[in-house]
GROMACS .gro file of C-alpha atoms in nm:
model
  321
    1MET     CA    1  10.390  -5.960  -0.658
    2LEU     CA    2  10.157  -6.325  -0.667
    3GLY     CA    3  10.320  -6.338  -1.002
    4LEU     CA    4  10.684  -6.319  -0.858
    5ALA     CA    5  10.575  -6.480  -0.600
    6LEU     CA    6  10.465  -6.807  -0.827
    7GLY     CA    7  10.824  -6.831  -1.035
    8VAL     CA    8  10.994  -6.816  -0.671
    9ALA     CA    9  10.767  -7.114  -0.543
   10VAL     CA   10  10.800  -7.303  -0.916
   11TRP     CA   11  11.199  -7.220  -0.918
   12SER     CA   12  11.255  -7.339  -0.543
   13ALA     CA   13  11.017  -7.667  -0.614
   14ARG     CA   14  11.286  -7.701  -0.941
   15GLY     CA   15  11.603  -7.654  -0.763
   16ALA     CA   16  11.432  -7.911  -0.436
   17ALA     CA   17  11.350  -8.151  -0.749
   18THR     CA   18  11.627  -8.181  -0.904
   19SER     CA   19  11.862  -8.202  -0.605
   20ALA     CA   20  11.668  -8.492  -0.526
   21ALA     CA   21  11.697  -8.671  -0.885
   22ARG     CA   22  12.093  -8.624  -0.813
   23ALA     CA   23  12.069  -8.765  -0.485
   24ALA     CA   24  11.871  -9.067  -0.637
   25VAL     CA   25  12.135  -9.136  -0.928
   26TYR     CA   26  12.457  -9.087  -0.691
   27PRO     CA   27  12.675  -9.166  -0.725
   28ASP     CA   28  12.745  -9.191  -1.064
   29HIS     CA   29  13.157  -9.163  -1.091
   30PRO     CA   30  13.389  -9.196  -0.878
   31ILE     CA   31  13.465  -9.054  -0.553
   32THR     CA   32  13.781  -8.955  -0.385
   33ILE     CA   33  13.855  -8.953   0.000
   34VAL     CA   34  14.131  -8.705   0.105
   35VAL     CA   35  14.348  -8.810   0.374
   36THR     CA   36  14.560  -8.569   0.551
   37PHE     CA   37  14.795  -8.777   0.627
   38PRO     CA   38  15.094  -8.944   0.448
   39PRO     CA   39  15.033  -9.293   0.309
   40GLY     CA   40  15.082  -9.592   0.520
   41GLY     CA   41  14.923  -9.417   0.880
   42GLY     CA   42  14.599  -9.536   1.078
   43THR     CA   43  14.376  -9.266   0.907
   44ASP     CA   44  14.475  -9.392   0.519
   45LEU     CA   45  14.488  -9.714   0.635
   46LEU     CA   46  14.069  -9.727   0.754
   47ALA     CA   47  14.043  -9.465   0.430
   48ARG     CA   48  14.158  -9.722   0.190
   49LYS     CA   49  13.953 -10.022   0.403
   50ILE     CA   50  13.656  -9.815   0.413
   51GLY     CA   51  13.722  -9.737   0.015
   52ALA     CA   52  13.779 -10.034  -0.066
   53ALA     CA   53  13.458 -10.222   0.101
   54LEU     CA   54  13.228  -9.918  -0.068
   55ALA     CA   55  13.357  -9.903  -0.433
   56GLU     CA   56  13.215 -10.268  -0.426
   57ASP     CA   57  12.887 -10.135  -0.202
   58ILE     CA   58  12.777  -9.900  -0.488
   59GLY     CA   59  12.974  -9.986  -0.780
   60GLN     CA   60  13.193  -9.678  -0.841
   61PRO     CA   61  13.578  -9.664  -0.736
   62VAL     CA   62  13.693  -9.493  -0.423
   63VAL     CA   63  14.021  -9.270  -0.500
   64VAL     CA   64  14.243  -9.228  -0.175
   65GLU     CA   65  14.425  -8.896  -0.215
   66ASN     CA   66  14.711  -8.803   0.063
   67ARG     CA   67  14.737  -8.480   0.103
   68PRO     CA   68  14.995  -8.427   0.354
   69GLY     CA   69  15.079  -8.080   0.515
   70ALA     CA   70  15.092  -7.793   0.744
   71SER     CA   71  14.907  -7.970   1.043
   72GLY     CA   72  14.624  -8.093   0.760
   73ASN     CA   73  14.533  -7.795   0.687
   74ILE     CA   74  14.666  -7.867   0.234
   75GLY     CA   75  14.424  -8.170   0.245
   76ALA     CA   76  14.135  -8.001   0.449
   77ARG     CA   77  14.143  -7.672   0.234
   78ALA     CA   78  14.093  -7.887  -0.019
   79VAL     CA   79  13.796  -8.061   0.014
   80ALA     CA   80  13.655  -7.718   0.210
   81GLN     CA   81  13.665  -7.542  -0.161
   82ALA     CA   82  13.555  -7.823  -0.342
   83ALA     CA   83  13.195  -7.879  -0.477
   84PRO     CA   84  12.911  -7.958  -0.259
   85ASP     CA   85  12.813  -8.288  -0.391
   86GLY     CA   86  12.944  -8.604  -0.200
   87TYR     CA   87  13.223  -8.700  -0.502
   88THR     CA   88  13.511  -8.536  -0.294
   89LEU     CA   89  13.523  -8.637   0.120
   90LEU     CA   90  13.758  -8.593   0.406
   91MET     CA   91  13.914  -8.873   0.626
   92VAL     CA   92  14.009  -8.683   0.927
   93ASN     CA   93  14.121  -8.757   1.322
   94SER     CA   94  14.070  -8.582   1.593
   95SER     CA   95  14.344  -8.383   1.518
   96PHE     CA   96  14.136  -8.203   1.279
   97ALA     CA   97  13.978  -8.028   1.626
   98ILE     CA   98  14.256  -7.893   1.773
   99THR     CA   99  14.381  -7.742   1.433
  100PRO     CA  100  14.116  -7.417   1.504
  101GLY     CA  101  14.311  -7.331   1.869
  102VAL     CA  102  14.621  -7.355   1.770
  103PHE     CA  103  14.629  -7.212   1.409
  104SER     CA  104  14.610  -6.755   1.427
  105LYS     CA  105  14.506  -6.798   1.069
  106LEU     CA  106  14.300  -7.047   0.847
  107ASP     CA  107  14.148  -7.002   0.449
  108PHE     CA  108  13.881  -7.243   0.574
  109SER     CA  109  13.654  -7.312   0.849
  110PRO     CA  110  13.663  -7.624   0.996
  111GLU     CA  111  13.314  -7.514   1.178
  112GLN     CA  112  13.161  -7.395   0.893
  113ASP     CA  113  13.286  -7.577   0.555
  114PHE     CA  114  13.224  -7.885   0.615
  115ALA     CA  115  12.927  -8.131   0.703
  116ALA     CA  116  12.982  -8.459   0.891
  117VAL     CA  117  12.898  -8.735   0.704
  118ILE     CA  118  12.967  -9.053   1.019
  119ASN     CA  119  13.258  -9.161   1.261
  120VAL     CA  120  13.404  -9.481   1.211
  121ALA     CA  121  13.684  -9.577   1.483
  122PHE     CA  122  13.798  -9.385   1.864
  123VAL     CA  123  14.156  -9.515   1.907
  124PRO     CA  124  14.227  -9.432   2.306
  125SER     CA  125  14.596  -9.292   2.372
  126VAL     CA  126  14.774  -9.476   2.595
  127ILE     CA  127  15.043  -9.451   2.886
  128VAL     CA  128  15.313  -9.655   2.848
  129THR     CA  129  15.671  -9.648   3.049
  130ARG     CA  130  15.915  -9.953   2.954
  131GLY     CA  131  15.868 -10.314   3.067
  132ASP     CA  132  16.140 -10.299   3.322
  133ALA     CA  133  16.117  -9.937   3.458
  134GLY     CA  134  16.066  -9.799   3.839
  135PHE     CA  135  15.686  -9.712   3.698
  136THR     CA  136  15.433 -10.013   3.812
  137ASP     CA  137  15.129  -9.771   3.747
  138LEU     CA  138  15.004  -9.456   3.725
  139PRO     CA  139  15.019  -9.371   4.115
  140ALA     CA  140  15.385  -9.369   4.082
  141VAL     CA  141  15.393  -9.119   3.824
  142LEU     CA  142  15.147  -8.890   3.972
  143ALA     CA  143  15.258  -8.916   4.352
  144ARG     CA  144  15.589  -8.688   4.229
  145ASP     CA  145  15.634  -8.457   4.421
  146PRO     CA  146  15.518  -8.125   4.202
  147ALA     CA  147  15.817  -7.940   4.304
  148GLY     CA  148  16.068  -8.172   4.239
  149THR     CA  149  16.226  -8.314   3.888
  150THR     CA  150  16.011  -8.331   3.585
  151VAL     CA  151  15.888  -8.623   3.431
  152PRO     CA  152  15.907  -8.646   3.112
  153TYR     CA  153  15.731  -8.867   2.829
  154ALA     CA  154  15.743  -8.822   2.449
  155SER     CA  155  15.424  -8.724   2.316
  156CYS     CA  156  15.367  -8.768   1.896
  157GLY     CA  157  15.413  -8.434   1.828
  158ASN     CA  158  15.307  -8.033   1.946
  159GLY     CA  159  14.937  -7.976   1.923
  160THR     CA  160  14.836  -8.386   1.878
  161PRO     CA  161  14.589  -8.555   2.093
  162GLN     CA  162  14.888  -8.708   2.261
  163HIS     CA  163  15.031  -8.403   2.449
  164LEU     CA  164  14.654  -8.236   2.423
  165ALA     CA  165  14.599  -8.613   2.630
  166GLY     CA  166  14.934  -8.509   2.861
  167GLU     CA  167  14.951  -8.210   2.906
  168MET     CA  168  14.537  -8.230   3.021
  169LEU     CA  169  14.678  -8.466   3.277
  170ARG     CA  170  14.972  -8.263   3.446
  171LEU     CA  171  14.677  -7.944   3.469
  172ARG     CA  172  14.421  -8.228   3.670
  173SER     CA  173  14.733  -8.407   3.897
  174GLY     CA  174  14.926  -8.141   3.963
  175ALA     CA  175  15.203  -8.424   3.846
  176PRO     CA  176  15.573  -8.244   3.731
  177LEU     CA  177  15.513  -8.377   3.357
  178GLN     CA  178  15.710  -8.224   3.081
  179GLN     CA  179  15.669  -8.306   2.706
  180VAL     CA  180  15.896  -8.401   2.505
  181PRO     CA  181  15.742  -8.428   2.136
  182TYR     CA  182  15.855  -8.656   1.837
  183LYS     CA  183  15.760  -8.643   1.498
  184GLY     CA  184  15.481  -8.860   1.524
  185CYS     CA  185  15.472  -9.166   1.757
  186GLY     CA  186  15.666  -9.428   1.628
  187PRO     CA  187  15.992  -9.226   1.692
  188ALA     CA  188  15.850  -9.135   2.056
  189LEU     CA  189  15.790  -9.553   2.092
  190THR     CA  190  16.154  -9.568   2.011
  191ASP     CA  191  16.260  -9.334   2.307
  192VAL     CA  192  16.043  -9.464   2.566
  193LEU     CA  193  16.170  -9.825   2.434
  194SER     CA  194  16.495  -9.747   2.433
  195GLY     CA  195  16.512  -9.599   2.828
  196HIS     CA  196  16.545  -9.231   2.659
  197VAL     CA  197  16.266  -9.134   2.825
  198PRO     CA  198  16.092  -9.260   3.101
  199LEU     CA  199  15.711  -9.261   2.933
  200GLY     CA  200  15.548  -9.218   2.684
  201ILE     CA  201  15.127  -9.084   2.553
  202VAL     CA  202  15.083  -9.274   2.215
  203THR     CA  203  14.835  -9.418   2.012
  204ALA     CA  204  14.704  -9.747   2.115
  205SER     CA  205  14.741  -9.914   1.832
  206SER     CA  206  15.085  -9.834   1.839
  207ALA     CA  207  15.179  -9.973   2.154
  208VAL     CA  208  14.998 -10.265   2.192
  209PRO     CA  209  15.133 -10.514   2.002
  210PHE     CA  210  15.469 -10.391   2.269
  211ILE     CA  211  15.248 -10.422   2.587
  212GLU     CA  212  15.123 -10.744   2.451
  213SER     CA  213  15.506 -10.865   2.474
  214GLY     CA  214  15.577 -10.673   2.825
  215ARG     CA  215  15.886 -10.538   2.583
  216LEU     CA  216  15.664 -10.186   2.729
  217ARG     CA  217  15.382 -10.128   3.048
  218ALA     CA  218  15.008  -9.993   2.942
  219LEU     CA  219  14.951  -9.746   3.254
  220ALA     CA  220  14.610  -9.607   3.135
  221VAL     CA  221  14.425  -9.537   2.869
  222SER     CA  222  14.233  -9.187   2.785
  223SER     CA  223  13.923  -9.277   2.691
  224ALA     CA  224  13.626  -9.220   2.915
  225GLU     CA  225  13.639  -9.591   2.988
  226ARG     CA  226  13.809  -9.878   2.940
  227SER     CA  227  13.909 -10.006   2.591
  228LEU     CA  228  13.838 -10.280   2.418
  229LEU     CA  229  14.136 -10.285   2.258
  230LEU     CA  230  14.328 -10.268   2.692
  231PRO     CA  231  14.056 -10.420   2.849
  232GLU     CA  232  14.332 -10.430   3.146
  233VAL     CA  233  14.497 -10.156   3.139
  234PRO     CA  234  14.241  -9.866   3.374
  235ALA     CA  235  14.142  -9.524   3.235
  236VAL     CA  236  14.296  -9.253   3.378
  237ALA     CA  237  13.919  -9.128   3.504
  238GLU     CA  238  13.965  -9.427   3.755
  239PHE     CA  239  14.247  -9.227   3.928
  240ASP     CA  240  14.011  -8.948   4.083
  241MET     CA  241  14.018  -8.836   3.798
  242ALA     CA  242  13.613  -8.840   3.681
  243GLY     CA  243  13.548  -8.631   3.357
  244TYR     CA  244  13.902  -8.706   3.204
  245GLU     CA  245  13.827  -8.832   2.842
  246LEU     CA  246  14.039  -8.791   2.501
  247ASN     CA  247  13.961  -9.118   2.260
  248GLN     CA  248  14.057  -9.000   1.920
  249TRP     CA  249  13.824  -9.011   1.659
  250HIS     CA  250  13.809  -9.129   1.312
  251GLY     CA  251  13.569  -8.996   1.064
  252LEU     CA  252  13.447  -8.822   0.726
  253LEU     CA  253  13.340  -8.525   0.626
  254ALA     CA  254  13.234  -8.349   0.294
  255PRO     CA  255  13.228  -7.972   0.209
  256ALA     CA  256  12.921  -7.725   0.346
  257GLY     CA  257  12.645  -7.751   0.131
  258THR     CA  258  12.652  -8.122   0.042
  259PRO     CA  259  12.278  -8.253   0.058
  260PRO     CA  260  12.120  -8.441   0.273
  261GLU     CA  261  12.040  -8.751   0.086
  262VAL     CA  262  12.351  -8.761  -0.018
  263ILE     CA  263  12.504  -8.765   0.358
  264ASP     CA  264  12.221  -8.970   0.435
  265ARG     CA  265  12.333  -9.213   0.152
  266LEU     CA  266  12.682  -9.268   0.244
  267ASN     CA  267  12.619  -9.254   0.653
  268ALA     CA  268  12.420  -9.586   0.523
  269ALA     CA  269  12.668  -9.705   0.286
  270VAL     CA  270  12.939  -9.693   0.529
  271ALA     CA  271  12.768  -9.754   0.841
  272ALA     CA  272  12.694 -10.049   0.695
  273ILE     CA  273  13.062 -10.133   0.601
  274MET     CA  274  13.152 -10.074   0.952
  275ALA     CA  275  12.897 -10.337   1.089
  276ARG     CA  276  13.017 -10.617   0.900
  277PRO     CA  277  13.215 -10.898   1.200
  278GLY     CA  278  13.514 -10.970   0.968
  279LEU     CA  279  13.636 -10.575   0.912
  280ARG     CA  280  13.471 -10.543   1.258
  281ASN     CA  281  13.731 -10.750   1.362
  282HIS     CA  282  14.020 -10.703   1.132
  283LEU     CA  283  13.986 -10.329   1.275
  284LEU     CA  284  13.990 -10.433   1.627
  285ASP     CA  285  14.349 -10.635   1.537
  286LEU     CA  286  14.516 -10.363   1.380
  287GLY     CA  287  14.450 -10.146   1.713
  288PHE     CA  288  14.089  -9.950   1.598
  289ALA     CA  289  13.746  -9.955   1.825
  290PRO     CA  290  13.474  -9.986   1.524
  291THR     CA  291  13.230  -9.787   1.511
  292ALA     CA  292  12.891  -9.637   1.416
  293SER     CA  293  12.762  -9.208   1.401
  294SER     CA  294  12.477  -9.069   1.237
  295ALA     CA  295  12.600  -8.772   1.087
  296ALA     CA  296  12.427  -8.555   1.337
  297GLU     CA  297  12.605  -8.738   1.650
  298PHE     CA  298  12.933  -8.706   1.486
  299ASP     CA  299  12.914  -8.316   1.419
  300ARG     CA  300  12.814  -8.253   1.776
  301LEU     CA  301  13.133  -8.436   1.846
  302VAL     CA  302  13.369  -8.275   1.673
  303ARG     CA  303  13.271  -7.914   1.744
  304ALA     CA  304  13.208  -8.070   2.136
  305ASP     CA  305  13.616  -8.131   2.091
  306ILE     CA  306  13.662  -7.815   1.916
  307ALA     CA  307  13.545  -7.557   2.143
  308ARG     CA  308  13.747  -7.758   2.441
  309PHE     CA  309  14.073  -7.793   2.257
  310THR     CA  310  14.080  -7.436   2.114
  311ALA     CA  311  14.000  -7.360   2.509
  312LEU     CA  312  14.309  -7.602   2.602
  313THR     CA  313  14.565  -7.506   2.390
  314GLN     CA  314  14.459  -7.117   2.415
  315SER     CA  315  14.612  -7.210   2.788
  316LEU     CA  316  14.856  -7.360   2.732
  317GLY     CA  317  14.942  -7.090   2.467
  318LEU     CA  318  14.995  -7.349   2.197
  319ARG     CA  319  14.943  -7.083   1.886
  320VAL     CA  320  15.084  -7.052   1.544
  321ASP     CA  321  15.055  -6.737   1.340
   0.00000   0.00000   0.00000
């Protein structure tokens, strides 16, 4: 028994030493960042900006691979099944935390199959109307008679953060809001601008140019506090709805089991990139609020959002078999 115990101890020590040695030389070949959206979107743009800077810093190529489909589940599954060595990462946004509450059958676990690396940016949603429309502020929307005609709002699609932001507002205020889902924020904005839908709830990054030109009027943002992107626009929480918040995050995940040393290396490298004034200002211009979290902080954020979004989608009956 003593010999067996010593053998196990030696094996464990050798395993730990091997893991530490691998982490010490990490990375020694290209890293792939999988994006669960098509090229050209905000999450893809972030992945490419971070990937290019990371490649320069670590001396290894960083390849961005787009794997859209099934609400992000195809790309997520691929990373969940990848080797936990830090060479395959997943760039996601808050939609990742909505998936468990919407899909009754997943062949991966968003909570068990991934390790958080870092949160890099927030983008709130913004409630907008046409610049010449009748709604001048959010109270004018919420003052509608709940028993009267519904107020349609365009969202970026069923089960998106913008859809949930609208449903949270409807439940908290009692206003007769009715979602009109679109296939993306772009088409939703088009119909708000044309007057086909009186309201829209879209990402702030997509709406800022139209707000600045006066073609859209911003009524409120969904972040807990006013956003750096739209500092003059009140938060929904300011209208007697304390605690209302849905601030869409963007971050990196790795397969579960990735060595802590590798997670720490990635976190430190990406945090340093996000702290660079040039990149921060560029991302702000594009509509992102850059940030940098510890891996533990990001893990808590993802898990908390999975729990609250699952409760919300279940209450709405939003489920895909």
